[in-house]
Structures are given as C-alpha cells and as structure tokens.
Tab-separated table of C-alpha atoms and ligand atoms in Angstrom:
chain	number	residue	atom	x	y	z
A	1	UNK	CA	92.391	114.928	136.417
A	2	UNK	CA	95.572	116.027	135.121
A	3	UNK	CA	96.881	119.210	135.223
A	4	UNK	CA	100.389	119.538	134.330
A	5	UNK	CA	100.717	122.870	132.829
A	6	UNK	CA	99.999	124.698	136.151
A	7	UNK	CA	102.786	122.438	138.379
A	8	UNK	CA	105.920	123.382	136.098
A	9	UNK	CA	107.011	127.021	135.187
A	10	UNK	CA	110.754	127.165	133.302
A	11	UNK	CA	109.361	129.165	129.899
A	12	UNK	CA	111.188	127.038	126.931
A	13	UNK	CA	112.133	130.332	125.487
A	14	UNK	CA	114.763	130.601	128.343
A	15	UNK	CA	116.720	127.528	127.049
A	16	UNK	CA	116.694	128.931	123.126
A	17	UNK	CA	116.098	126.146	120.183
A	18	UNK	CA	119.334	124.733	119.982
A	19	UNK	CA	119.712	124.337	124.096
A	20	UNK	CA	115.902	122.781	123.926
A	21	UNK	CA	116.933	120.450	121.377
A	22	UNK	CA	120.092	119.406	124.072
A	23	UNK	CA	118.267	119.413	126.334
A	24	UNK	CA	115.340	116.772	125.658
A	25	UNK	CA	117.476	114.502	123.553
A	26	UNK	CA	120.401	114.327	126.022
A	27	UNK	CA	119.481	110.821	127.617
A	28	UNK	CA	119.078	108.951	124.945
A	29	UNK	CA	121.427	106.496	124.126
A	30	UNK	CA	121.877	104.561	120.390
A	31	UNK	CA	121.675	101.011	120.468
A	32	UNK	CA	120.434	99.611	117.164
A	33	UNK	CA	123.013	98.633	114.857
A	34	UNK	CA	121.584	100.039	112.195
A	35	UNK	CA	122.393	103.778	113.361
A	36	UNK	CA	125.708	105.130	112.058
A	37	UNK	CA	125.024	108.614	113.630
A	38	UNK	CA	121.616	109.492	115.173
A	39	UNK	CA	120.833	113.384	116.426
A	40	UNK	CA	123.319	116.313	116.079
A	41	UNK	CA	124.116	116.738	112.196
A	42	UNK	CA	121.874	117.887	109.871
A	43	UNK	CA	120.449	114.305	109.049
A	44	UNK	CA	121.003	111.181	110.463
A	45	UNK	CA	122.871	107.927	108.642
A	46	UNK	CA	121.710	104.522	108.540
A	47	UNK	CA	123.578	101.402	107.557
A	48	UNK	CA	120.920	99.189	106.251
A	49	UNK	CA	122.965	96.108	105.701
A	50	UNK	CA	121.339	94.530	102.848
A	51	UNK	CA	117.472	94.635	103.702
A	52	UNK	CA	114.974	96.444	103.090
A	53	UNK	CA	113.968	99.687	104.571
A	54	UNK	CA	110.429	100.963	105.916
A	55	UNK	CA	109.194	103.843	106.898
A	56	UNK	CA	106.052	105.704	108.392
A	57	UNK	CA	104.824	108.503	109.826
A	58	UNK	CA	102.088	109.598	112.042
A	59	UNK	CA	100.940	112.719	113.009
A	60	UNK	CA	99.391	113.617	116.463
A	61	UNK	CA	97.042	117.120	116.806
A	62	UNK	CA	95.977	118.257	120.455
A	63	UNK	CA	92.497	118.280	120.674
A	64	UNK	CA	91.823	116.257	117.541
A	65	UNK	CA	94.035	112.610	118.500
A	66	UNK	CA	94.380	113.647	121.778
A	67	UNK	CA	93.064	115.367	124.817
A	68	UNK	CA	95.471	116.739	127.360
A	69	UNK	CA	92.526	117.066	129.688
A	70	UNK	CA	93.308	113.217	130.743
A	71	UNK	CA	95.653	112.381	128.871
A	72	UNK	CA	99.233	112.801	130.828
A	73	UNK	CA	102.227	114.062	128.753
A	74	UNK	CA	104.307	111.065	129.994
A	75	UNK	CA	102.042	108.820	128.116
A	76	UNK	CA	101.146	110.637	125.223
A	77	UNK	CA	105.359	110.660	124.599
A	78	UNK	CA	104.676	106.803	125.018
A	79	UNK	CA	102.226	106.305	122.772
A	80	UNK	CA	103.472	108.973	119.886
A	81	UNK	CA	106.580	105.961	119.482
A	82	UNK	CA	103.474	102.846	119.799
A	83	UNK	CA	101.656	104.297	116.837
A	84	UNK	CA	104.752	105.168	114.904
A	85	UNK	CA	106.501	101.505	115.648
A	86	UNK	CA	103.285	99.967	114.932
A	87	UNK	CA	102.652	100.655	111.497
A	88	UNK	CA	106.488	99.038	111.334
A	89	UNK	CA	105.113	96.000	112.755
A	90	UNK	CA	102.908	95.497	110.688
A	91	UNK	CA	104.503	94.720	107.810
A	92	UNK	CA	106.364	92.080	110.063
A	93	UNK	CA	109.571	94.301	109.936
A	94	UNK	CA	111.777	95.419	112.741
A	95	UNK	CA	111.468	99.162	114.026
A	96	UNK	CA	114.710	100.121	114.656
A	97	UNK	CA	114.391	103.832	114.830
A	98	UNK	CA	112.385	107.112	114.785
A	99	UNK	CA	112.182	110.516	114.335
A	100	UNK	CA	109.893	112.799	116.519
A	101	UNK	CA	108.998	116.595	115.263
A	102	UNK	CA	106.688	118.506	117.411
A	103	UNK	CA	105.142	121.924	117.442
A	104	UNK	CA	104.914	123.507	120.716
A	105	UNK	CA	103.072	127.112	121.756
A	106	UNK	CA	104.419	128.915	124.436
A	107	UNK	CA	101.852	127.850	126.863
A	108	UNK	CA	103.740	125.278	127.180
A	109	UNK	CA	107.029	125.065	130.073
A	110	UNK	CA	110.204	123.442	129.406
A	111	UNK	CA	108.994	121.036	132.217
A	112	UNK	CA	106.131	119.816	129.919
A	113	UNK	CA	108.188	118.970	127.366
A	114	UNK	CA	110.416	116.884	129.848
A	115	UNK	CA	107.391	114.589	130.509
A	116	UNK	CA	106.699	113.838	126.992
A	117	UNK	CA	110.435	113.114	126.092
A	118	UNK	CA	110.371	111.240	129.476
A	119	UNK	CA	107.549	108.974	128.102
A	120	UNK	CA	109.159	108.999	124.542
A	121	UNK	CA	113.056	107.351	126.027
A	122	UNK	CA	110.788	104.712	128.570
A	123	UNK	CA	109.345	103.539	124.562
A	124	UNK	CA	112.371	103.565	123.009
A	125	UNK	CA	114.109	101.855	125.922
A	126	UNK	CA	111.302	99.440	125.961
A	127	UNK	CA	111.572	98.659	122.544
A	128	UNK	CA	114.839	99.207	122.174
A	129	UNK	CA	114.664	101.926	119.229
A	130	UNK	CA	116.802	104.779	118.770
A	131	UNK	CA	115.023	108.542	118.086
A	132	UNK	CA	117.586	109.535	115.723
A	133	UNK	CA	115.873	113.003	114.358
A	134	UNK	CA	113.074	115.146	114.438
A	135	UNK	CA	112.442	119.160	114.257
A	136	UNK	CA	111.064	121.272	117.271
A	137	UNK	CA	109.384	124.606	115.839
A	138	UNK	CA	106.834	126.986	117.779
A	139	UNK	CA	102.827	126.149	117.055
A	140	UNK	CA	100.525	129.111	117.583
A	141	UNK	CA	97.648	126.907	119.229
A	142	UNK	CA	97.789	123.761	120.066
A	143	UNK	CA	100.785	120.422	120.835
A	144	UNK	CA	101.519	118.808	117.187
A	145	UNK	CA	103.413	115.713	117.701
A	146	UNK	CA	105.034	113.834	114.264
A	147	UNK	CA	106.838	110.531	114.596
A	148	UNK	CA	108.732	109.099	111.545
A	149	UNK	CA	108.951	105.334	112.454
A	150	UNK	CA	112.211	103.030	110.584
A	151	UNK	CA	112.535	99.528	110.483
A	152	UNK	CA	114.242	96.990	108.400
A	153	UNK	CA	112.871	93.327	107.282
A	154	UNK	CA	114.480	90.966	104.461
A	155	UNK	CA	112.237	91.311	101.418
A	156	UNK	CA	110.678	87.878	102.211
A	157	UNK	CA	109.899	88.595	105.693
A	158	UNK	CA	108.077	91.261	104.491
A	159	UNK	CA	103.958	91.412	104.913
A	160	UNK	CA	101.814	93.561	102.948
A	161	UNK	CA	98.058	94.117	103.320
A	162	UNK	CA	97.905	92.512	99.838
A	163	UNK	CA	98.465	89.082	99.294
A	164	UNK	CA	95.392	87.241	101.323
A	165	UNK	CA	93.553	84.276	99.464
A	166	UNK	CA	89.894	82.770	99.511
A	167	UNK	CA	89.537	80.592	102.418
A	168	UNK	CA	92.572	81.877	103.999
A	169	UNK	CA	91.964	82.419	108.046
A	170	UNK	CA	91.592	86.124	109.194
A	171	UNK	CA	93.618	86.040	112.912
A	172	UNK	CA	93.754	88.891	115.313
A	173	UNK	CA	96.481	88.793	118.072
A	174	UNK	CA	95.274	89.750	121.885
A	175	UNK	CA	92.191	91.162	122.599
A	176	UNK	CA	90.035	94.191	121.493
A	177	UNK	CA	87.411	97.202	122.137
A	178	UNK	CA	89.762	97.952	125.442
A	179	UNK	CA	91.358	101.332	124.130
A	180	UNK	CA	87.928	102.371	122.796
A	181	UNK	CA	85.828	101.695	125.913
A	182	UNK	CA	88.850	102.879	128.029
A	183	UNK	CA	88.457	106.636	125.824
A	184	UNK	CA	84.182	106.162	126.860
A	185	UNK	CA	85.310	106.408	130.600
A	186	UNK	CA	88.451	109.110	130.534
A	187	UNK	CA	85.825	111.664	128.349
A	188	UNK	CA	83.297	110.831	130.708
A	189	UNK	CA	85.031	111.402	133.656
A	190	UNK	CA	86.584	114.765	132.119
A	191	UNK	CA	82.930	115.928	131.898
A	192	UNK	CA	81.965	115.138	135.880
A	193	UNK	CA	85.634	116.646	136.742
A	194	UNK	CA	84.159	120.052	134.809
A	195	UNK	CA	81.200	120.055	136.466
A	196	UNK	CA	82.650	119.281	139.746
A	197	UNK	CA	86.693	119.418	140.080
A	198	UNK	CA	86.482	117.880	143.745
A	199	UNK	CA	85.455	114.573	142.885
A	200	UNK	CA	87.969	111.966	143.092
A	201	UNK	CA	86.843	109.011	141.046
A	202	UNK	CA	87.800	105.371	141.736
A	203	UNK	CA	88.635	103.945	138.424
A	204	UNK	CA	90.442	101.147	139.632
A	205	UNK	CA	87.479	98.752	137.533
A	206	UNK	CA	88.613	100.238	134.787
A	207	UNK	CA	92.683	99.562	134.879
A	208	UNK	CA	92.648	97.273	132.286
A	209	UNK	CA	91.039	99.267	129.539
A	210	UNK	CA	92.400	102.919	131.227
A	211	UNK	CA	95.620	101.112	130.130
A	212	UNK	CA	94.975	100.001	127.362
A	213	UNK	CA	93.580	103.440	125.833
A	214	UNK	CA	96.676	106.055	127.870
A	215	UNK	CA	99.593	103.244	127.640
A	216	UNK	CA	99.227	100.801	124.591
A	217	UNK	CA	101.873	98.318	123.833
A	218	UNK	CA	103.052	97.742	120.290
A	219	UNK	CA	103.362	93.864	119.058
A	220	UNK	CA	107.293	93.741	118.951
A	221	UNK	CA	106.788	90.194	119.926
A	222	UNK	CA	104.651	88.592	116.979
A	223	UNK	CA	107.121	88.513	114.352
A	224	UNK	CA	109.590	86.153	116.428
A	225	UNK	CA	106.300	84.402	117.410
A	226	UNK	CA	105.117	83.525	113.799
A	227	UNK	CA	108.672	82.602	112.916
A	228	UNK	CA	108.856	80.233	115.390
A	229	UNK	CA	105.910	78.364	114.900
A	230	UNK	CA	107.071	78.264	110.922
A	231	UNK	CA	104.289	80.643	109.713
A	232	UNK	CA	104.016	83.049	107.799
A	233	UNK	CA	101.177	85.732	107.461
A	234	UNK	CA	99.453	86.193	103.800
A	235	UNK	CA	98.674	89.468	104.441
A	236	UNK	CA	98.844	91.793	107.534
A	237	UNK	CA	97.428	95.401	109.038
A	238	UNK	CA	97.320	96.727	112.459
A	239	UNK	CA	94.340	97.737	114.183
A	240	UNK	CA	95.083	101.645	115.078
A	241	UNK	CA	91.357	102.003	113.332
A	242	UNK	CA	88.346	100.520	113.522
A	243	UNK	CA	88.229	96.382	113.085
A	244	UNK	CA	85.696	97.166	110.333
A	245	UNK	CA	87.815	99.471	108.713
A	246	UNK	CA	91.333	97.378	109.326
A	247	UNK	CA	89.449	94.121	107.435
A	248	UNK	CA	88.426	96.717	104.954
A	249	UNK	CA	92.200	97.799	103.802
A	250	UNK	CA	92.819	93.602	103.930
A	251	UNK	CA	89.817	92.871	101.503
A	252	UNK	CA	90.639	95.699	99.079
A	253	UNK	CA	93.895	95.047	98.644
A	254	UNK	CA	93.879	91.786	98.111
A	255	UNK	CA	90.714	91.695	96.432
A	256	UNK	CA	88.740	89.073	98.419
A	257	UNK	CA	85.867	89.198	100.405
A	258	UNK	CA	85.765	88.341	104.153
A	259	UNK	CA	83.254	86.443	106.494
A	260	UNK	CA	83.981	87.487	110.014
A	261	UNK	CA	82.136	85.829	113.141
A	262	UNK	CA	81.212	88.151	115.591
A	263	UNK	CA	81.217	85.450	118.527
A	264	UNK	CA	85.076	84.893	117.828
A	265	UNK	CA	86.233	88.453	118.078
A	266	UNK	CA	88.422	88.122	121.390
A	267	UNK	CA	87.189	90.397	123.930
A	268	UNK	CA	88.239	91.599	127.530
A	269	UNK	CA	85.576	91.118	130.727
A	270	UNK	CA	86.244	94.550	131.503
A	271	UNK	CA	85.277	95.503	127.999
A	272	UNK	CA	82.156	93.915	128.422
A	273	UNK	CA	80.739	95.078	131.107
A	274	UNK	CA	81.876	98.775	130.494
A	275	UNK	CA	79.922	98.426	127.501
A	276	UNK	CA	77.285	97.318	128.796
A	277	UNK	CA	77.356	100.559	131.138
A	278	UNK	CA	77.346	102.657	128.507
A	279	UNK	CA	74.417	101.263	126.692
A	280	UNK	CA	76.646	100.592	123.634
A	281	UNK	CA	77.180	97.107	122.025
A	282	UNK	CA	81.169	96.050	122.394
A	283	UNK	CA	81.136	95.106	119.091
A	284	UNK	CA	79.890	97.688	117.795
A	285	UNK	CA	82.972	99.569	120.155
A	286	UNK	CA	85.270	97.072	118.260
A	287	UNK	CA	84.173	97.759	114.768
A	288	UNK	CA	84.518	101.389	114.860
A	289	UNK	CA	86.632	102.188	117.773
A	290	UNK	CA	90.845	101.359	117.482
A	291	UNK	CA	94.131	102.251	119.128
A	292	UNK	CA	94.679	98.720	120.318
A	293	UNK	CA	97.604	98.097	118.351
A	294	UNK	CA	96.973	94.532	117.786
A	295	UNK	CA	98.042	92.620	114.543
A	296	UNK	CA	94.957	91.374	112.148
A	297	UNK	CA	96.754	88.583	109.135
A	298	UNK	CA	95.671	85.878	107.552
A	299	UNK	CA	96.891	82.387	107.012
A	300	UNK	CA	96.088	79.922	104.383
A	301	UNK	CA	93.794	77.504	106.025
A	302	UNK	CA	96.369	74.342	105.965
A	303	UNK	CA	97.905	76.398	108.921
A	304	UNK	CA	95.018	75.642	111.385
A	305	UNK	CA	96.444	73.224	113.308
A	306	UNK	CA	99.673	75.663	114.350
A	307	UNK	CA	97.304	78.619	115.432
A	308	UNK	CA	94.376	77.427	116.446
A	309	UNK	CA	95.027	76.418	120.460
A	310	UNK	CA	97.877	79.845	120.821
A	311	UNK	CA	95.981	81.880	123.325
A	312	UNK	CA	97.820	84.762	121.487
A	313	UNK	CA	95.714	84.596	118.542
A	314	UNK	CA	92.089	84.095	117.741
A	315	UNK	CA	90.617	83.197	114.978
A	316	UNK	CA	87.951	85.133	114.169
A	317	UNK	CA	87.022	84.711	110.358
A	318	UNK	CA	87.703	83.760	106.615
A	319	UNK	CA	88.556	85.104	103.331
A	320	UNK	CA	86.377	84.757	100.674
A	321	UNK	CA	85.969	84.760	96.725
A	322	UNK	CA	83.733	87.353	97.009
A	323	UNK	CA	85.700	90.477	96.119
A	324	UNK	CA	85.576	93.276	98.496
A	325	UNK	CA	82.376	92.086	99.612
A	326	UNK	CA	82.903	91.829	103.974
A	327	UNK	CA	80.024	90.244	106.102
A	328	UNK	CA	79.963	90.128	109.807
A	329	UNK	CA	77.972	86.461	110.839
A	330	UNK	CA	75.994	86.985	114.506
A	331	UNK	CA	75.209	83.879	115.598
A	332	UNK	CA	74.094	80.656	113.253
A	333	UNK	CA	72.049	82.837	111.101
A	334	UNK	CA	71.680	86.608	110.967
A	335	UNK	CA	74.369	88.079	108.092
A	336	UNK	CA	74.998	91.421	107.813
A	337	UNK	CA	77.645	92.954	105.266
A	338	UNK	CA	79.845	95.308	107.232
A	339	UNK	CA	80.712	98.747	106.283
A	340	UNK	CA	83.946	101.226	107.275
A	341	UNK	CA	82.231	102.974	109.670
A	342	UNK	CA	85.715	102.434	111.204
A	343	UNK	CA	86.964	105.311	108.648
A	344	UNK	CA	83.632	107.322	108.684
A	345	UNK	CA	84.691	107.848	112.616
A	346	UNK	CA	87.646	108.675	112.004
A	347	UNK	CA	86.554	111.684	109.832
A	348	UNK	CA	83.918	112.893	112.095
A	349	UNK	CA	84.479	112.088	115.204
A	350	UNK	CA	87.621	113.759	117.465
A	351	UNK	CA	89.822	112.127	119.834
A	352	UNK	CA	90.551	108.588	117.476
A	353	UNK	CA	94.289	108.439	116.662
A	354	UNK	CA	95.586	106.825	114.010
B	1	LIG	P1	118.326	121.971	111.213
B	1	LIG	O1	118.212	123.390	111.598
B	1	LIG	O2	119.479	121.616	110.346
B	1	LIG	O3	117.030	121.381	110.749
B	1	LIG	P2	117.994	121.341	113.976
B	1	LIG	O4	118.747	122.366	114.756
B	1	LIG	O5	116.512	121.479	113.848
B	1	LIG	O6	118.688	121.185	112.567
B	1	LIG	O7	118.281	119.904	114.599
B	1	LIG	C1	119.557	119.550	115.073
B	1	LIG	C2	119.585	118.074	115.388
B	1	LIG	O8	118.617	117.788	116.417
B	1	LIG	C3	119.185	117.191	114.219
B	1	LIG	O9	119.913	115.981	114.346
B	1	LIG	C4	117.733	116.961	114.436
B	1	LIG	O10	117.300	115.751	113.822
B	1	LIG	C5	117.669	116.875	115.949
B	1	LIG	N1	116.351	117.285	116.481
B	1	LIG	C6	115.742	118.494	116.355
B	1	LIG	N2	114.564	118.514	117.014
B	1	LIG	C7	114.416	117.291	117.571
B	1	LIG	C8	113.412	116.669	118.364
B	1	LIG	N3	112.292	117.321	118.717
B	1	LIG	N4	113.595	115.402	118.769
B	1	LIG	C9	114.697	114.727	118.406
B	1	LIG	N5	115.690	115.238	117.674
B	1	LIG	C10	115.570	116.514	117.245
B	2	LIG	MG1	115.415	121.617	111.874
C-alpha cells in the first residue's frame, strides 16, 4: 500500500502561499483558445467566441470520496480533472478549462502536493485543458479537493438530461461495474495490509478494474463520434453514480419512463468474475456503484441502424410513456421496477465520488 506522506518531508509552510501557488502551477502551459489569461491575476478571462458557456463543479473530501490509504496522490490529481471534465461532457460540450481549489492540513509536505499537481498537468495535458484558477487555503483535518470544470458547445450541440421521448433507445458508451468492483478489491486489500503490512498482494487479475476505479478516463471522444455518424443524443447524463440512479435523473427530467434489459448492460470479464468473488451480483455493482465516467443518451429509435453494430455503444434499453416509472427486465419474464438506490449509496455509504 501507499504511503506517501512518510517518503517526502519539505513542510509547505517553508514555501509561504504565494511561493506554493508558483510553485505547483509553474508547468502548466495554456493551450485552449478560449483562455485570454489563465493563473496570476485575481480572476482569469475567457473569450467565449459566440457559444455557449458551461460550467461545473465537484468537490472531493478525504475520507468521504476518497481514501488515501490506496489511493496515490498522482491519481487522485488525475481523477479530480475526470470528474470535473466529465460533467462537461456530458452535455456534449467541450471542456476547455478548470479551476482546482484545495484545502490542505499541515500534515501534508510540499512533496505531496507535487504528486497531485503532477497527476492534475498529465489530465490536462491529456485532455488538453488549461487549469486557469483555483484557491489553496489550510484545512484543519483532512485533503479537500474542488474542481470548477469550463467548456463551451454551440447552443444546438448542446445535450440536456431533458429532452428523451417514448420509445427512444437508452445507449451507454463502454463498459460498466469496473470502478465499483475495482473499489471492492483496493478496501479489501487495505484491510489485509492493516492486519498484516508485509503482505505483498498480486493484483495483476485485477488491472483492468484497479484502473478503472484509481485512473478513469473521461469520454472526450464521443462528441466527435456522434457527430460523425450524424447523430445526435435526445438526452444525455454521465454515469459518476449509480446506473439506477443516472436513468433516474434521464426519466425525471424528461418525464418518461424507462425499460432497461439487464442482459444488455455491457460488462467487463474481469467484472464478472470479481463479482462473483465477492458474493455480490455485478448488476447489482452496476446499479448502485459509479465512477466509470461513461456517457448514458438516448436516441429516437429511427437511429438503430447507425448505433446498433458500434462496439462503442450498447444498447441496453427504451424509453417509455410511462412517466417516471423505470423497470429493469431479467430475462424473458421477471420485471422489476428499479429504484435510486444509486443515490441512497451515495448518502450512506463513504468512499463513492461523484
Ligand atoms: P487572491 O488572494 O486574489 O484570491 P490568490 O493568491 O489566491 O489570489 O491566487 C493567485 C492566482 O493563483 C490566481 O490566479 C488564482 O486563481 C491562482 N491559484 C491559487 N491557488 C491555486 C491552485 N490551487 N491551483 C491553481 N491556481 C491557483
Ligand atoms: Mg485566493
């Protein structure tokens, strides 16, 4: 297990706010042309040429989204930009920029810092994003991460989660369940590493979903993909939630119902037989876990054709005339109407970020 704080020493009160703020920020380069002036006055200026602008923020708490126990600082910089570019995404915009704020205690070194900022410039390279703000103030307790995600669309690219009709096609992108069954293994691993800090576990079985739940990728790539193949969604949400919950938001807001077929929902090998290890259904995993930063739309159904043989995209129910009223099909027969247990997670249980 990880262990960074112990490795690295420099105390960040040595380098002063202003020098810390240097410091961290110094790599990063602006390439989007929608930055004017990014960090260094006391707000930044965007030229939005014409569109539309978006914004979103996310908030990460240490021991509530994330555990630094396994989780190394390197990718939770990653991930902080995923989840804020992904909400971006998802209204089939372009993120062009963000802002990061984090509160820091003094437990934690200058050199801890580096690694998240070092994770934070590999995303925004990646992705080619600019961090054009943020704040940096001292936390008494734990690492408080805020990202402030900016993109720009034309107002008809522009998806909300409102807009799907009866019949329309419910699509997810990729596959799903990996980030939650990848979280089953790390906290059970962190609890045989208490018990016994020798052990050196092979995990290499589990690289796909280990990935998947420390290093998620955001879907930069499904706008272009959609415009190419001359479609465009009826309504969209990403999956940082539960499934259940994500075709929740879809079904309320556009005030249909939805018929989703549990043999459809794409899922990963790995995913299955973790699950299966763990005693806990993958669907079920799927339903209520999230993070995997995949795209869930719909199409109206004259769009078959175009989707149906992408191996990007599965298809994995319908809308339906029945307002807000969601049920999961197993099988031929059994129905079941599905409920956000997605959200109900989120509120009880630690360690799900949104
Ligand atoms: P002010 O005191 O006016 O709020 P700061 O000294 O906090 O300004 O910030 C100076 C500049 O550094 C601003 O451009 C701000 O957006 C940027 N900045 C501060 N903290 C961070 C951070 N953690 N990450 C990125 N940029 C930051
Ligand atoms: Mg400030």
């Amino acid at each position: 297990m990880i262990d960074d704080k112990n490795i690295f020493k420099t105390p960040i009160s040595e380098y002063g706010e202003f020098g810390i703020i240097k410091h961290l920020t110094k790599n990063f380069e602006i390439r989007s042309p929608f930055t004017v002036k990014g960090i260094g006055d006391d707000a930044s200026v965007s030229d939005p040429k014409n569109k539309k602008v978006l914004l979103s923020s996310d908030i990460l708490i240490e021991n509530v989204h994330f555990n630094l126990a396994y989780t190394p600082l390197k990718h939770l910089g990653y991930k902080v930009v995923i989840a804020g570019i992904s909400d971006i995404i998802a209204m089939n915009a372009s993120p062009q920029q963000i802002l990061i704020s984090i509160g820091v205690s003094n437990r934690f070194p200058v050199e801890a810092l580096d690694e998240i900022y070092k994770g934070i410039h590999i995303a925004c390279k990646h992705y080619n994003i600019d961090l054009i703000g943020g704040d940096t103030v001292s936390s008494n307790s734990g690492l408080v991460l805020n990202v402030t995600a900016v993109g720009f669309a034309d107002e008809n690219e522009i998806v909300y989660r409102k807009g799907a009709q009866p019949n329309d096609l419910l699509i997810v992108s990729g596959d799903l369940g990996g980030a939650y069954f990848g979280l089953q293994v790390l906290e059970r691993e962190n609890v045989a590493y208490k018990s016994n800090p020798n052990l050196q576990p092979d995990l290499s079985e589990y690289s796909y979903i280990l990935e998947r739940q420390l290093k998620p990728e955001a879907r930069t790539d499904i706008k272009n993909l959609l415009k190419d193949m001359d479609i465009h969604p009826t309504s969209m949400i990403d999956i940082s939630d539960g499934l259940a919950s994500e075709i929740l938001h879809l079904s309320d807001q556009s005030n249909v119902g939805f018929s989703l077929y549990e043999e459809k929902i794409p899922i990963d090998n790995q995913v299955i037989t973790t699950a299966e290890e763990f005693g806990i259904n993958p669907i079920t995993g799927i339903l209520n876990g999230g993070e995997d930063y995949e795209l869930l739309f719909t199409l109206p159904i004259t769009e078959t054709d175009k989707i149906k043989h992408n191996p990007n995209f599965s298809i994995i129910g319908h809308a339906t005339q029945e307002i807000k009223n969601v049920l999961i099909t197993k099988g031929n027969t059994q129905i079941i109407p599905l409920t956000a247990q997605g959200w109900e997670a989120y509120l009880n249980k630690k360690h799900t970020i949104k």
